[in-house]
GROMACS .gro file of C-alpha atoms in nm:
model
  265
    1UNK     CA    1   0.057   0.003  -0.013
    2UNK     CA    2   0.099   0.371  -0.034
    3UNK     CA    3   0.210   0.508   0.181
    4UNK     CA    4   0.082   0.912   0.251
    5UNK     CA    5   0.285   1.176   0.453
    6UNK     CA    6   0.142   1.411   0.598
    7UNK     CA    7   0.332   1.765   0.449
    8UNK     CA    8   0.624   1.782   0.271
    9UNK     CA    9   0.515   1.632  -0.069
   10UNK     CA   10   0.241   1.824  -0.129
   11UNK     CA   11   0.201   1.953  -0.444
   12UNK     CA   12   0.317   2.335  -0.416
   13UNK     CA   13   0.022   2.610  -0.462
   14UNK     CA   14  -0.390   2.639  -0.535
   15UNK     CA   15  -0.452   2.349  -0.757
   16UNK     CA   16  -0.673   2.468  -1.096
   17UNK     CA   17  -1.050   2.424  -1.006
   18UNK     CA   18  -1.319   2.376  -1.252
   19UNK     CA   19  -1.665   2.533  -1.119
   20UNK     CA   20  -1.867   2.302  -0.982
   21UNK     CA   21  -2.176   2.122  -1.135
   22UNK     CA   22  -2.504   2.008  -0.969
   23UNK     CA   23  -2.367   1.657  -1.115
   24UNK     CA   24  -2.066   1.703  -0.886
   25UNK     CA   25  -2.348   1.729  -0.605
   26UNK     CA   26  -2.509   1.383  -0.644
   27UNK     CA   27  -2.161   1.214  -0.801
   28UNK     CA   28  -1.962   1.330  -0.419
   29UNK     CA   29  -2.301   1.240  -0.189
   30UNK     CA   30  -2.232   0.852  -0.338
   31UNK     CA   31  -1.913   0.828  -0.327
   32UNK     CA   32  -1.885   0.988   0.069
   33UNK     CA   33  -2.173   0.722   0.175
   34UNK     CA   34  -1.931   0.432  -0.028
   35UNK     CA   35  -1.620   0.555   0.158
   36UNK     CA   36  -1.803   0.563   0.468
   37UNK     CA   37  -1.962   0.286   0.485
   38UNK     CA   38  -1.574   0.116   0.354
   39UNK     CA   39  -1.390   0.239   0.671
   40UNK     CA   40  -1.635   0.395   0.922
   41UNK     CA   41  -1.420   0.375   1.274
   42UNK     CA   42  -1.282   0.729   1.206
   43UNK     CA   43  -1.544   0.892   1.118
   44UNK     CA   44  -1.829   0.720   1.340
   45UNK     CA   45  -1.466   0.818   1.630
   46UNK     CA   46  -1.553   1.155   1.483
   47UNK     CA   47  -1.932   1.173   1.449
   48UNK     CA   48  -1.939   1.064   1.860
   49UNK     CA   49  -1.749   1.328   1.974
   50UNK     CA   50  -1.995   1.585   1.877
   51UNK     CA   51  -2.336   1.378   1.941
   52UNK     CA   52  -2.145   1.377   2.331
   53UNK     CA   53  -2.013   1.771   2.249
   54UNK     CA   54  -2.362   1.816   2.214
   55UNK     CA   55  -2.521   1.726   2.519
   56UNK     CA   56  -2.256   1.884   2.701
   57UNK     CA   57  -2.383   2.186   2.554
   58UNK     CA   58  -2.684   2.129   2.671
   59UNK     CA   59  -2.646   1.964   3.065
   60UNK     CA   60  -2.423   2.337   3.079
   61UNK     CA   61  -2.663   2.570   2.927
   62UNK     CA   62  -2.965   2.335   3.096
   63UNK     CA   63  -2.776   2.424   3.466
   64UNK     CA   64  -2.706   2.737   3.421
   65UNK     CA   65  -3.009   2.760   3.396
   66UNK     CA   66  -2.940   3.030   3.089
   67UNK     CA   67  -3.074   2.815   2.776
   68UNK     CA   68  -3.092   3.092   2.551
   69UNK     CA   69  -2.682   3.000   2.479
   70UNK     CA   70  -2.776   2.683   2.377
   71UNK     CA   71  -3.042   2.828   2.062
   72UNK     CA   72  -2.685   3.048   2.030
   73UNK     CA   73  -2.443   2.703   2.014
   74UNK     CA   74  -2.642   2.518   1.787
   75UNK     CA   75  -2.685   2.789   1.515
   76UNK     CA   76  -2.309   2.756   1.575
   77UNK     CA   77  -2.256   2.417   1.618
   78UNK     CA   78  -2.332   2.316   1.186
   79UNK     CA   79  -2.051   2.593   1.127
   80UNK     CA   80  -1.749   2.372   1.310
   81UNK     CA   81  -1.883   2.088   1.195
   82UNK     CA   82  -1.672   2.083   0.920
   83UNK     CA   83  -1.348   2.024   1.160
   84UNK     CA   84  -1.482   1.837   1.334
   85UNK     CA   85  -1.469   1.585   0.959
   86UNK     CA   86  -1.144   1.717   0.841
   87UNK     CA   87  -1.066   1.393   0.917
   88UNK     CA   88  -1.281   1.166   0.703
   89UNK     CA   89  -1.081   1.409   0.386
   90UNK     CA   90  -0.764   1.208   0.462
   91UNK     CA   91  -0.997   0.880   0.415
   92UNK     CA   92  -1.163   0.925   0.210
   93UNK     CA   93  -0.830   1.073   0.008
   94UNK     CA   94  -0.591   0.725   0.141
   95UNK     CA   95  -0.915   0.485   0.004
   96UNK     CA   96  -0.909   0.677  -0.364
   97UNK     CA   97  -0.442   0.553  -0.359
   98UNK     CA   98  -0.507   0.250  -0.140
   99UNK     CA   99  -0.337   0.390   0.156
  100UNK     CA  100  -0.342   0.226   0.498
  101UNK     CA  101  -0.692   0.397   0.618
  102UNK     CA  102  -0.595   0.328   1.002
  103UNK     CA  103  -0.775   0.514   1.312
  104UNK     CA  104  -0.334   0.578   1.392
  105UNK     CA  105  -0.270   0.684   1.045
  106UNK     CA  106  -0.500   0.934   0.959
  107UNK     CA  107  -0.447   1.059   1.368
  108UNK     CA  108  -0.096   1.166   1.229
  109UNK     CA  109  -0.124   1.282   0.986
  110UNK     CA  110  -0.370   1.504   1.211
  111UNK     CA  111  -0.168   1.574   1.441
  112UNK     CA  112   0.067   1.719   1.220
  113UNK     CA  113  -0.108   1.925   1.104
  114UNK     CA  114  -0.108   2.056   1.423
  115UNK     CA  115   0.290   2.332   1.251
  116UNK     CA  116   0.030   2.353   0.967
  117UNK     CA  117  -0.188   2.649   0.760
  118UNK     CA  118  -0.525   2.462   1.006
  119UNK     CA  119  -0.447   2.631   1.321
  120UNK     CA  120  -0.455   2.899   1.191
  121UNK     CA  121  -0.719   2.894   0.992
  122UNK     CA  122  -0.889   2.740   1.303
  123UNK     CA  123  -0.772   3.033   1.466
  124UNK     CA  124  -0.948   3.260   1.261
  125UNK     CA  125  -1.329   3.116   1.286
  126UNK     CA  126  -1.305   3.042   1.696
  127UNK     CA  127  -1.244   3.421   1.661
  128UNK     CA  128  -1.533   3.464   1.387
  129UNK     CA  129  -1.793   3.217   1.631
  130UNK     CA  130  -1.732   3.352   1.946
  131UNK     CA  131  -1.872   3.713   1.807
  132UNK     CA  132  -2.164   3.548   1.666
  133UNK     CA  133  -2.182   3.470   2.034
  134UNK     CA  134  -2.104   3.779   2.142
  135UNK     CA  135  -2.435   3.943   1.858
  136UNK     CA  136  -2.634   3.700   1.970
  137UNK     CA  137  -2.603   3.807   2.280
  138UNK     CA  138  -2.606   4.208   2.199
  139UNK     CA  139  -2.953   4.121   1.919
  140UNK     CA  140  -3.129   3.910   2.265
  141UNK     CA  141  -3.136   4.239   2.488
  142UNK     CA  142  -3.232   4.474   2.185
  143UNK     CA  143  -3.502   4.285   2.177
  144UNK     CA  144  -3.539   4.096   2.490
  145UNK     CA  145  -3.441   4.241   2.742
  146UNK     CA  146  -3.634   4.392   2.987
  147UNK     CA  147  -3.847   4.032   2.945
  148UNK     CA  148  -3.790   3.816   3.254
  149UNK     CA  149  -3.746   3.580   3.088
  150UNK     CA  150  -3.361   3.368   3.092
  151UNK     CA  151  -3.498   2.974   3.005
  152UNK     CA  152  -3.719   2.914   2.761
  153UNK     CA  153  -3.804   2.600   2.808
  154UNK     CA  154  -4.037   2.718   3.079
  155UNK     CA  155  -4.040   3.079   2.907
  156UNK     CA  156  -4.081   2.982   2.491
  157UNK     CA  157  -4.446   3.140   2.470
  158UNK     CA  158  -4.206   3.487   2.459
  159UNK     CA  159  -4.090   3.448   2.126
  160UNK     CA  160  -4.369   3.418   1.999
  161UNK     CA  161  -4.412   3.779   2.046
  162UNK     CA  162  -4.369   4.031   1.856
  163UNK     CA  163  -4.008   4.141   2.075
  164UNK     CA  164  -3.960   3.784   1.989
  165UNK     CA  165  -4.094   3.663   1.645
  166UNK     CA  166  -3.813   3.992   1.544
  167UNK     CA  167  -3.568   3.887   1.760
  168UNK     CA  168  -3.569   3.561   1.539
  169UNK     CA  169  -3.568   3.702   1.239
  170UNK     CA  170  -3.254   3.948   1.305
  171UNK     CA  171  -3.059   3.646   1.509
  172UNK     CA  172  -3.213   3.418   1.190
  173UNK     CA  173  -3.013   3.642   0.915
  174UNK     CA  174  -2.762   3.754   1.137
  175UNK     CA  175  -2.625   3.400   1.204
  176UNK     CA  176  -2.714   3.319   0.908
  177UNK     CA  177  -2.476   3.549   0.734
  178UNK     CA  178  -2.239   3.404   0.958
  179UNK     CA  179  -2.286   3.083   0.808
  180UNK     CA  180  -2.239   3.124   0.525
  181UNK     CA  181  -1.890   3.290   0.547
  182UNK     CA  182  -1.802   2.974   0.642
  183UNK     CA  183  -1.873   2.728   0.449
  184UNK     CA  184  -1.792   3.009   0.174
  185UNK     CA  185  -1.439   2.976   0.346
  186UNK     CA  186  -1.411   2.670   0.489
  187UNK     CA  187  -1.559   2.462   0.200
  188UNK     CA  188  -1.289   2.421  -0.104
  189UNK     CA  189  -0.977   2.587   0.198
  190UNK     CA  190  -0.994   2.324   0.423
  191UNK     CA  191  -0.954   2.040   0.243
  192UNK     CA  192  -0.795   2.250  -0.001
  193UNK     CA  193  -0.519   2.287   0.340
  194UNK     CA  194  -0.507   1.852   0.344
  195UNK     CA  195  -0.407   1.857   0.035
  196UNK     CA  196  -0.160   2.126  -0.109
  197UNK     CA  197   0.096   2.325   0.053
  198UNK     CA  198  -0.079   2.617   0.064
  199UNK     CA  199  -0.161   2.998   0.316
  200UNK     CA  200  -0.423   2.890   0.426
  201UNK     CA  201  -0.564   3.316   0.273
  202UNK     CA  202  -0.479   3.166  -0.045
  203UNK     CA  203  -0.749   2.823   0.011
  204UNK     CA  204  -1.012   3.055   0.161
  205UNK     CA  205  -0.948   3.317  -0.066
  206UNK     CA  206  -1.006   3.044  -0.364
  207UNK     CA  207  -1.302   2.888  -0.179
  208UNK     CA  208  -1.430   3.216  -0.173
  209UNK     CA  209  -1.355   3.284  -0.492
  210UNK     CA  210  -1.488   2.952  -0.600
  211UNK     CA  211  -1.855   2.993  -0.451
  212UNK     CA  212  -1.918   3.362  -0.559
  213UNK     CA  213  -1.854   3.184  -0.935
  214UNK     CA  214  -2.100   2.906  -0.889
  215UNK     CA  215  -2.380   3.048  -0.694
  216UNK     CA  216  -2.617   2.755  -0.747
  217UNK     CA  217  -2.478   2.473  -0.653
  218UNK     CA  218  -2.300   2.556  -0.450
  219UNK     CA  219  -2.545   2.744  -0.212
  220UNK     CA  220  -2.723   2.434  -0.277
  221UNK     CA  221  -2.434   2.195  -0.114
  222UNK     CA  222  -2.505   2.496   0.154
  223UNK     CA  223  -2.845   2.371   0.199
  224UNK     CA  224  -2.746   2.084   0.182
  225UNK     CA  225  -2.542   2.008   0.426
  226UNK     CA  226  -2.767   2.300   0.671
  227UNK     CA  227  -2.980   2.040   0.652
  228UNK     CA  228  -2.889   1.750   0.707
  229UNK     CA  229  -2.719   1.864   1.042
  230UNK     CA  230  -2.989   2.017   1.147
  231UNK     CA  231  -3.200   1.688   1.117
  232UNK     CA  232  -2.942   1.504   1.254
  233UNK     CA  233  -2.977   1.719   1.579
  234UNK     CA  234  -3.279   1.648   1.589
  235UNK     CA  235  -3.310   1.291   1.739
  236UNK     CA  236  -3.062   1.449   2.066
  237UNK     CA  237  -2.768   1.463   1.790
  238UNK     CA  238  -2.759   1.092   1.758
  239UNK     CA  239  -2.720   1.168   1.320
  240UNK     CA  240  -2.439   1.283   1.382
  241UNK     CA  241  -2.275   0.941   1.375
  242UNK     CA  242  -2.393   0.868   1.065
  243UNK     CA  243  -2.491   1.264   0.900
  244UNK     CA  244  -2.139   1.354   1.014
  245UNK     CA  245  -1.871   1.171   0.857
  246UNK     CA  246  -2.113   1.145   0.561
  247UNK     CA  247  -2.085   1.469   0.437
  248UNK     CA  248  -1.735   1.523   0.548
  249UNK     CA  249  -1.628   1.211   0.255
  250UNK     CA  250  -1.871   1.403   0.061
  251UNK     CA  251  -1.719   1.759   0.132
  252UNK     CA  252  -1.380   1.580   0.024
  253UNK     CA  253  -1.495   1.411  -0.276
  254UNK     CA  254  -1.608   1.727  -0.442
  255UNK     CA  255  -1.354   1.950  -0.419
  256UNK     CA  256  -1.148   1.574  -0.555
  257UNK     CA  257  -1.423   1.670  -0.855
  258UNK     CA  258  -1.328   1.963  -0.876
  259UNK     CA  259  -0.909   1.884  -0.878
  260UNK     CA  260  -0.950   1.686  -1.137
  261UNK     CA  261  -1.177   1.820  -1.346
  262UNK     CA  262  -0.932   2.137  -1.322
  263UNK     CA  263  -0.603   1.978  -1.391
  264UNK     CA  264  -0.813   1.854  -1.716
  265UNK     CA  265  -0.935   2.166  -1.847
   0.00000   0.00000   0.00000
């Protein structure tokens, strides 16, 4: 089996990328599911970690009594999903090359990334997430700050008031903008960082460029990912065990199709 090293032999610079099509999305979903079935271990562990994180998030917000923060965390959860699925990119890359997909092999590659560009992108996204929590709290305070309600589980009817509906509308719009920013930066940028020797700023710019120049298929992919993750979180986050690794593998295959088609052009 081919041995894939973590880094120095990666091709330098960003690849030529073709523009995505709706047919590529269908192909990516099918290939992602096949990869998950072929090597499910890492994906299941990553999914289980996200399920556990969801449970901890619920426990902390319930124990503090400020379950309003749970709403913000749920909106933020899909934004972090690409980073949680990063290891599945490596699994798919190895499956395509006939290399080992052992759990230790994947962890070795991920550990090697600590000295690369990924931590910089992670750090930037953490700052953006924290800013989203700050803005979310400000929106809540703006519309409902004078309401005697801190627990949405016992005072949910406040959201049906005029101020509550206005708060939901504003929060959804702002949260959607943050989610779109995350998506545009990561959808191509993250797999590119694994595949190529490229700085994170270049990867971000190229990723955003693909989204801007092909809005229909890329926004369709964003909607599919968002809906799938939302539905996966409904049964106590347990759906993430399957959906997260499936979408992770599929995201790699979408990038790989764009790369291969760009190389042939």
